[in-house]
Every structure is written in structure tokens, then in C-alpha cells.
Coordinates of C-alpha atoms in Angstrom, one line a residue:
M119 CA 0.0 0.0 0.0
F120 CA 2.8 2.4 1.0
L121 CA 4.8 1.6 -2.2
R122 CA 1.7 2.2 -4.3
A123 CA 1.1 5.6 -2.7
F124 CA 4.8 6.5 -3.2
K125 CA 4.5 5.6 -6.9
Y126 CA 1.5 7.8 -7.2
L127 CA 3.2 10.8 -5.6
W128 CA 6.5 10.4 -7.4
P129 CA 5.9 8.4 -10.5
E130 CA 9.1 9.7 -12.2
R131 CA 11.1 7.8 -9.6
F132 CA 9.9 4.5 -11.0
L133 CA 10.3 5.2 -14.7
P134 CA 13.2 3.5 -16.5
E135 CA 16.2 5.7 -16.9
P136 CA 16.3 7.2 -20.5
E137 CA 19.2 6.4 -22.6
Q138 CA 21.7 9.3 -22.5
A139 CA 24.6 10.2 -24.7
D140 CA 28.1 9.9 -23.1
P141 CA 28.8 13.5 -21.9
F142 CA 32.5 13.0 -22.6
E143 CA 32.0 12.0 -26.2
E144 CA 31.8 14.6 -28.9
Q145 CA 28.2 15.0 -30.2
T146 CA 27.2 16.4 -33.6
T147 CA 24.5 19.0 -33.1
G148 CA 22.9 21.8 -35.2
P149 CA 22.5 25.4 -34.3
G150 CA 19.2 24.8 -32.6
K151 CA 16.1 26.9 -33.1
T152 CA 15.4 30.6 -32.4
G153 CA 12.4 31.5 -30.3
V154 CA 10.4 34.7 -29.6
L155 CA 8.7 35.3 -26.3
L156 CA 6.0 38.0 -26.3
V157 CA 5.2 39.1 -22.7
N158 CA 2.2 41.0 -21.6
L159 CA 1.0 42.0 -18.1
G160 CA -1.6 39.3 -17.5
T161 CA -5.3 38.9 -16.6
P162 CA -7.6 36.9 -14.4
Q163 CA -8.6 33.6 -15.9
A164 CA -12.3 34.3 -15.4
P165 CA -14.4 37.3 -14.2
T166 CA -14.9 35.9 -10.8
A167 CA -13.9 37.1 -7.3
R168 CA -11.7 34.0 -6.8
E169 CA -9.8 34.4 -10.1
I170 CA -9.4 38.1 -9.7
R171 CA -8.1 37.7 -6.2
R172 CA -5.6 35.1 -7.4
Y173 CA -4.4 37.5 -10.1
L174 CA -4.2 40.5 -7.9
A175 CA -2.3 38.6 -5.2
E176 CA 0.5 37.8 -7.7
F177 CA 0.4 41.2 -9.3
L178 CA 0.4 43.3 -6.2
S179 CA 3.0 41.1 -4.5
D180 CA 5.7 42.1 -7.0
P181 CA 8.1 44.5 -5.3
R182 CA 8.6 46.3 -8.6
V183 CA 4.9 47.1 -8.8
I184 CA 4.4 48.1 -5.1
E185 CA 7.6 49.7 -3.9
I186 CA 6.6 49.7 -0.2
P187 CA 8.4 47.7 2.5
R188 CA 6.8 44.2 2.9
Y189 CA 6.1 44.7 6.6
L190 CA 3.9 47.7 5.7
W191 CA 2.3 46.5 2.5
W192 CA 1.5 42.9 3.5
P193 CA -1.2 43.7 6.1
I194 CA -2.8 46.2 3.7
L195 CA -2.7 43.8 0.7
H196 CA -4.1 40.8 2.6
G197 CA -6.2 42.6 5.1
L198 CA -7.9 45.1 2.8
V199 CA -7.1 44.9 -0.9
L200 CA -7.5 41.2 -1.5
T201 CA -10.6 41.1 0.8
L202 CA -12.5 44.0 -0.7
R203 CA -11.3 44.8 -4.2
P204 CA -12.0 41.5 -6.1
K205 CA -15.7 41.7 -5.4
K206 CA -15.8 45.3 -6.7
L207 CA -14.0 44.3 -9.8
V208 CA -16.3 41.4 -10.8
P209 CA -19.0 43.5 -12.6
R210 CA -16.3 45.6 -14.3
Y211 CA -14.5 42.5 -15.7
Q212 CA -17.9 40.9 -16.6
G213 CA -18.7 44.0 -18.6
I214 CA -15.7 43.7 -20.9
W215 CA -15.4 39.9 -21.1
M216 CA -15.4 38.5 -24.6
D217 CA -16.7 35.1 -25.7
E218 CA -13.1 33.9 -26.0
G219 CA -12.0 35.3 -22.7
S220 CA -10.4 38.4 -21.3
P221 CA -9.7 41.0 -24.1
L222 CA -6.1 41.3 -23.1
M223 CA -5.6 37.6 -23.4
V224 CA -7.6 37.3 -26.7
Y225 CA -5.7 40.1 -28.4
S226 CA -2.3 39.1 -27.1
R227 CA -2.8 35.6 -28.4
R228 CA -3.9 37.0 -31.8
Q229 CA -0.8 39.1 -31.8
A230 CA 1.5 36.1 -31.1
Q231 CA -0.3 34.1 -33.9
G232 CA -0.1 37.0 -36.3
V233 CA 3.6 37.7 -35.7
S234 CA 4.3 34.0 -36.3
R235 CA 2.5 34.0 -39.6
A236 CA 4.0 37.3 -40.7
L237 CA 7.5 36.2 -39.9
S238 CA 7.0 32.9 -41.7
A239 CA 5.8 34.7 -44.8
R240 CA 9.0 36.6 -44.8
G241 CA 11.1 33.5 -44.6
V242 CA 11.9 34.0 -40.9
H243 CA 11.2 30.7 -39.2
V244 CA 11.1 31.0 -35.4
E245 CA 9.0 29.6 -32.6
V246 CA 6.7 32.2 -31.0
E247 CA 5.1 31.9 -27.6
L248 CA 3.1 34.2 -25.4
G249 CA 3.8 34.5 -21.7
M250 CA 2.0 36.6 -19.1
R251 CA 4.0 38.2 -16.3
Y252 CA 1.1 37.5 -13.9
G253 CA -1.3 34.6 -14.3
Q254 CA -1.4 32.1 -17.1
P255 CA 0.3 31.1 -19.3
S256 CA 3.3 32.2 -17.1
V257 CA 6.6 33.3 -18.4
A258 CA 8.2 30.1 -17.1
E259 CA 5.7 28.0 -19.0
A260 CA 6.2 29.9 -22.2
V261 CA 10.0 29.6 -22.0
T262 CA 9.7 25.9 -21.1
A263 CA 7.6 25.4 -24.3
L264 CA 10.3 27.2 -26.4
R265 CA 13.0 25.1 -24.9
R266 CA 11.1 21.9 -25.5
R267 CA 10.9 22.8 -29.1
G268 CA 14.6 23.1 -29.3
C269 CA 15.1 26.9 -29.0
E270 CA 18.7 27.7 -28.1
R271 CA 18.2 31.5 -28.5
I272 CA 15.2 33.5 -27.2
L273 CA 14.2 37.1 -28.0
V274 CA 12.1 38.5 -25.2
M275 CA 9.6 41.1 -26.5
P276 CA 7.7 42.8 -23.6
L277 CA 4.6 44.3 -25.2
Y278 CA 5.0 47.7 -23.4
P279 CA 5.9 50.6 -25.8
Q280 CA 7.2 52.8 -23.0
Y281 CA 9.7 51.4 -20.5
A282 CA 8.9 51.2 -16.8
A283 CA 10.6 49.2 -14.1
S284 CA 7.1 48.0 -13.0
T285 CA 6.3 46.6 -16.5
T286 CA 9.3 45.9 -18.8
A287 CA 11.9 45.4 -16.0
T288 CA 9.7 42.9 -14.1
A289 CA 9.2 40.9 -17.3
V290 CA 13.0 40.7 -17.7
D291 CA 13.2 39.7 -14.0
A292 CA 10.8 36.8 -14.6
V293 CA 12.8 35.5 -17.5
A294 CA 16.1 35.9 -15.7
A295 CA 14.7 34.1 -12.6
Y296 CA 13.7 31.2 -14.8
A297 CA 17.1 31.1 -16.5
A298 CA 18.8 31.2 -13.2
R299 CA 17.4 27.7 -12.4
L300 CA 18.7 26.2 -15.7
R301 CA 22.1 24.5 -16.1
D302 CA 22.0 24.8 -19.9
Q303 CA 20.8 28.3 -20.4
P304 CA 19.6 29.7 -23.8
E305 CA 21.0 32.9 -25.3
L306 CA 18.7 35.7 -24.4
R307 CA 18.0 39.2 -25.8
F308 CA 15.5 41.7 -24.5
V309 CA 13.7 44.6 -26.3
K310 CA 13.6 47.5 -23.9
R311 CA 11.1 49.8 -25.5
F312 CA 9.5 50.8 -28.8
H313 CA 7.9 54.1 -27.8
D314 CA 9.2 55.9 -30.9
D315 CA 9.3 53.1 -33.3
G316 CA 8.0 54.2 -36.7
G317 CA 5.9 51.1 -37.3
Y318 CA 4.3 51.3 -33.9
L319 CA 3.5 55.0 -34.3
A320 CA 2.1 54.4 -37.8
A321 CA -0.2 51.7 -36.5
V322 CA -1.6 54.0 -33.8
V323 CA -1.9 56.9 -36.2
G324 CA -3.6 54.7 -38.7
R325 CA -6.1 53.5 -36.1
I326 CA -7.0 57.0 -35.1
E327 CA -7.3 58.3 -38.7
R328 CA -9.5 55.5 -39.8
Y329 CA -11.7 56.1 -36.8
W330 CA -11.9 59.8 -37.6
A331 CA -12.7 59.1 -41.3
E332 CA -15.7 57.0 -40.1
H333 CA -16.9 59.1 -37.1
G334 CA -15.5 62.6 -37.6
R335 CA -12.9 64.5 -35.6
P336 CA -13.4 65.7 -32.0
Q337 CA -12.5 69.1 -30.6
K338 CA -9.6 67.6 -28.7
L339 CA -7.6 64.3 -28.6
V340 CA -6.5 63.1 -25.1
M341 CA -3.7 60.5 -25.1
S342 CA -4.0 58.7 -21.8
F343 CA -1.1 56.6 -20.5
H344 CA -1.1 54.4 -17.4
G345 CA 0.2 56.3 -14.4
L346 CA 3.2 55.7 -12.1
P347 CA 4.0 57.1 -8.7
R348 CA 6.1 60.3 -9.1
Y349 CA 8.9 58.8 -7.0
S350 CA 9.4 56.1 -9.6
V351 CA 10.5 58.8 -12.0
E352 CA 12.5 60.7 -9.3
L353 CA 14.4 57.5 -8.8
G354 CA 15.4 57.3 -12.4
D355 CA 12.5 55.6 -14.3
P356 CA 12.4 56.9 -17.9
Y357 CA 8.7 56.2 -18.3
Y358 CA 7.5 59.7 -18.1
Q359 CA 9.9 60.9 -20.9
D360 CA 8.9 57.9 -23.0
C361 CA 5.3 58.9 -22.8
L362 CA 5.9 62.5 -23.6
R363 CA 7.9 61.5 -26.7
T364 CA 5.2 59.1 -27.9
G365 CA 2.6 61.8 -27.4
R366 CA 4.5 64.4 -29.3
L367 CA 5.3 62.2 -32.2
L368 CA 1.7 61.0 -32.5
R369 CA 0.4 64.6 -32.4
E370 CA 2.9 65.7 -35.1
R371 CA 2.0 62.7 -37.3
L372 CA -1.7 63.5 -36.9
G373 CA -1.0 67.1 -37.9
L374 CA -2.5 68.5 -34.6
M375 CA -1.5 71.7 -32.9
P376 CA -0.4 71.5 -29.3
E377 CA -3.7 72.9 -28.0
Q378 CA -5.6 70.2 -29.9
A379 CA -4.1 67.3 -28.0
A380 CA -3.1 66.5 -24.4
V381 CA -1.1 63.8 -22.6
T382 CA -2.6 62.5 -19.3
F383 CA -2.1 59.7 -16.9
Q384 CA -4.7 57.3 -15.6
S385 CA -5.2 54.4 -13.1
R386 CA -3.9 56.1 -10.0
F387 CA -3.7 53.7 -7.0
G388 CA -3.2 54.6 -3.4
T389 CA -2.6 58.0 -1.8
A390 CA 0.9 58.9 -3.2
R391 CA 1.3 61.6 -5.8
W392 CA 1.3 60.1 -9.3
L393 CA 2.3 61.4 -12.7
E394 CA 0.2 64.3 -13.7
P395 CA -2.1 65.6 -15.2
Y396 CA -4.6 62.9 -14.1
T397 CA -6.9 61.7 -16.9
A398 CA -10.3 61.9 -15.2
P399 CA -9.8 65.4 -13.6
T400 CA -8.5 66.7 -16.9
L401 CA -11.6 65.5 -18.7
I402 CA -13.8 67.1 -16.1
Q403 CA -11.9 70.4 -16.3
L404 CA -12.1 70.4 -20.2
A405 CA -15.9 69.9 -20.0
Q406 CA -16.2 72.7 -17.5
E407 CA -14.2 74.9 -19.9
G408 CA -16.7 74.3 -22.7
V409 CA -15.1 71.4 -24.6
T410 CA -18.0 69.1 -25.5
E411 CA -16.4 66.5 -27.8
I412 CA -13.3 64.5 -26.9
D413 CA -11.7 61.3 -28.2
V414 CA -9.4 59.4 -25.9
V415 CA -6.6 57.0 -27.1
C416 CA -4.3 54.9 -24.9
P417 CA -0.9 54.6 -26.7
G418 CA 0.6 52.7 -23.8
F419 CA -1.6 49.7 -24.4
V420 CA -1.2 47.5 -27.5
A421 CA -4.2 45.4 -26.4
D422 CA -7.5 46.5 -24.9
C423 CA -8.1 45.6 -21.2
L424 CA -9.9 46.8 -18.1
E425 CA -8.0 50.1 -18.0
T426 CA -9.1 51.0 -21.5
L427 CA -12.5 49.4 -22.0
E428 CA -13.9 50.1 -18.5
E429 CA -11.9 52.9 -16.9
I430 CA -11.8 55.1 -20.0
Q431 CA -14.8 54.0 -22.0
V432 CA -17.2 53.9 -19.0
E433 CA -15.9 55.7 -15.9
C434 CA -14.1 58.6 -17.6
R435 CA -16.9 59.0 -20.2
D436 CA -19.5 59.2 -17.4
A437 CA -17.4 61.8 -15.5
F438 CA -16.9 63.9 -18.6
I439 CA -20.6 64.0 -19.5
A440 CA -21.6 64.6 -15.9
A441 CA -19.3 67.7 -15.9
G442 CA -21.1 69.1 -19.0
G443 CA -19.4 67.3 -21.9
R444 CA -21.5 66.0 -24.7
R445 CA -19.6 63.1 -26.2
L446 CA -16.5 61.2 -25.2
R447 CA -15.3 58.4 -27.5
Y448 CA -12.6 55.8 -26.8
I449 CA -10.5 54.8 -29.9
P450 CA -9.6 51.1 -29.5
A451 CA -6.0 49.9 -29.1
V452 CA -4.2 48.5 -32.0
N453 CA -5.1 45.0 -30.9
D454 CA -4.9 42.6 -33.9
D455 CA -4.9 45.3 -36.5
E456 CA -3.0 44.1 -39.5
T457 CA -0.8 47.2 -39.6
W458 CA 0.3 46.7 -36.0
I459 CA 0.9 42.9 -36.5
A460 CA 3.2 43.8 -39.5
A461 CA 5.0 46.5 -37.4
L462 CA 5.5 44.1 -34.5
A463 CA 6.8 41.4 -36.8
E464 CA 9.2 44.0 -38.3
L465 CA 10.3 45.0 -34.8
V466 CA 10.9 41.4 -33.8
Q467 CA 12.8 40.6 -37.1
R468 CA 15.1 43.7 -36.6
N469 CA 16.0 42.5 -33.1
L470 CA 16.7 38.9 -34.4
Q471 CA 19.6 40.1 -36.6
G472 CA 22.6 37.8 -36.4
W473 CA 20.7 34.8 -35.2
P474 CA 19.8 31.8 -37.5
V475 CA 16.2 32.1 -38.5
Q476 CA 16.0 30.1 -41.7
G477 CA 13.9 26.9 -41.9

């Protein structure tokens, strides 16, 4: 009975040893494959309190995301945040959920599939996997899948246009932590940012111009980026400057005067001072000043998610209208737009230079 239970708990202990090559005998091997790992933030697996709590627990436990000493943050996280916030978020997630799942997951998967097809059409044969920094599929699972398919080199492509320690750097941390457990590590490259990449900018501009061609232009365009605590920038994070550069380049490509567009920051969390101007208060102020029609675009998100579809499209719209505005429209993220997929494939191919990618 005991032996049977032991076999159940550790079946690999009772499997026959696989035949292995003599480690001291020269082996003839090829160059191995090249892999591409696309990394996005992550999302709950389902719009339920349990899954949202699981996701938030991992996300808000990352010291790069919440830069507060553990002994201060832990009681708040487990005593208040994870007790109260998941239930409040359930209807918000339910309101944006797609038949295929979370919008962030759906569009991120389509981007990975699209990049794989686009590269293959160019004669660039690589293995492409999607990993989520928090939740499933995890970064470790995605790298494991690439390794099992024979990838000796992996390009890590965080899907954040603007660099921040709480997004891009923590994705790098996750890959490095996985590699630290390996005896035979793959070669690794990381793309730091693409906030001023021509293909990315063209995809966002194309999205906006097509929307305007169909629905007409607003009085003002607001470009809303995810916020960060000000101390992150004061400590050396380049995120704020990245956002300003993206905003200026988009405005210039759209042919807008400075007064016709604004850069703002959303999703403030906690009581600390964050990057300003804040999106919702700016929209309210514009409505009070007599601006009645505004379009909002979020150039820091390449896939729609809770922050765009609910916070901007619902909460900010309602606040703007309540303050006297007449119409606020959210212009969708680039998602699985063909122009964006082509631009992302080009960005990946450019960063693969020097590595074998032929079939």
C-alpha cells in the first residue's frame, strides 16, 4: 500500500532511466532553433472574485509594482485589498469579457499568432510563444515550451511601448529568474522599449485616422497613459519621458497643434502623488471649460483591457458627461490590427539580426 502511494506521488522515480549520450563523447548537433517570447501583463482567468483575487495577489506582491516595504504593505494587501477589491472588480470584468475570454488575453494571443504568420511569410522561421507576467500562461511555462521545441536562442519582447521598471523590467526579471534555475541556459535578448518606433507609431496613427474618417474629428484628442508614482521617475525611471515623446510624435504625425491634444495619466492607485495631469480630472476640467467632444486613445496599451474598456470607455466618459461634456469616445487599441501585426513582426525581425532564423 505504501509503495503504491509512493509511486502515485513520485511516478518519475519508478520510470526507467532514459538512454543518455556519453557527456564526454563529442556530439554532432545543429545550431538549434530561435524563439520569440512575447510578454504582456496578465489577466484573471475568469471574471470571478476568486480568479481576480488570485491574479491581484500575484500582481500586487511584486516589489517592482508596489515599492513599499513588505512589513507595511502585506497587512494592507491581505487585510484590505484582497478582501474588498476582487468583489468590486467582478462586474467591471464581466462588462468587458469576450466570448473567447479576457480582451487582453484574446488580443495578445492573436498578436502572437499574427507575428508567427507574418515572420514565416518573410522566410523568418522562429518559434513564437506568449507569456503573461502574472497569471497564465506564465513566463516560465512559455520559456519551457520554447526550450522543448529546441530553442537555443530566445528574444524577449515585452509588449509595453514605454519602458517602466514595473512593467518591462519585471518581465526581464521573470525570464532571468527562470534562466537562473537552468544548467544549460539559452542565449537571451531583450527589447527594452519601442515608444518611438516608426511602425508602432504608424499603427496607432492609422487606427486614429480610420476612426476619424468614419466618425468625424473631435474638438480635442486626449492621449491617456497608465500612471506611475512620481517617486518612480524621481528614482530614475524613464517612463514619463517615453510617454511625452510618444505623445508628441503621435500629435505631429496626426497634424495636430499642441492645443488640440493632451497627454494625461490614468489608473492612480493609493494616496501617493502620481504622474500628472490625471486623466479623469483633466476631462472634467475640459468639460467645465466648454469642450464638448473628446476622443481618448491609450498609446501605452497595445491590447485593450480593463483600463481602456472600462476605466476610459465607461468611468471617464460618465465623468466627462456629468461635468457638462456632450460626447467622449474611446478609440480602440491596435489589438490585432494588420498594420500593427506587421509592425510588430518587423520590430521582432530587426532584433533577431545575427541569429539563425532560416527553416
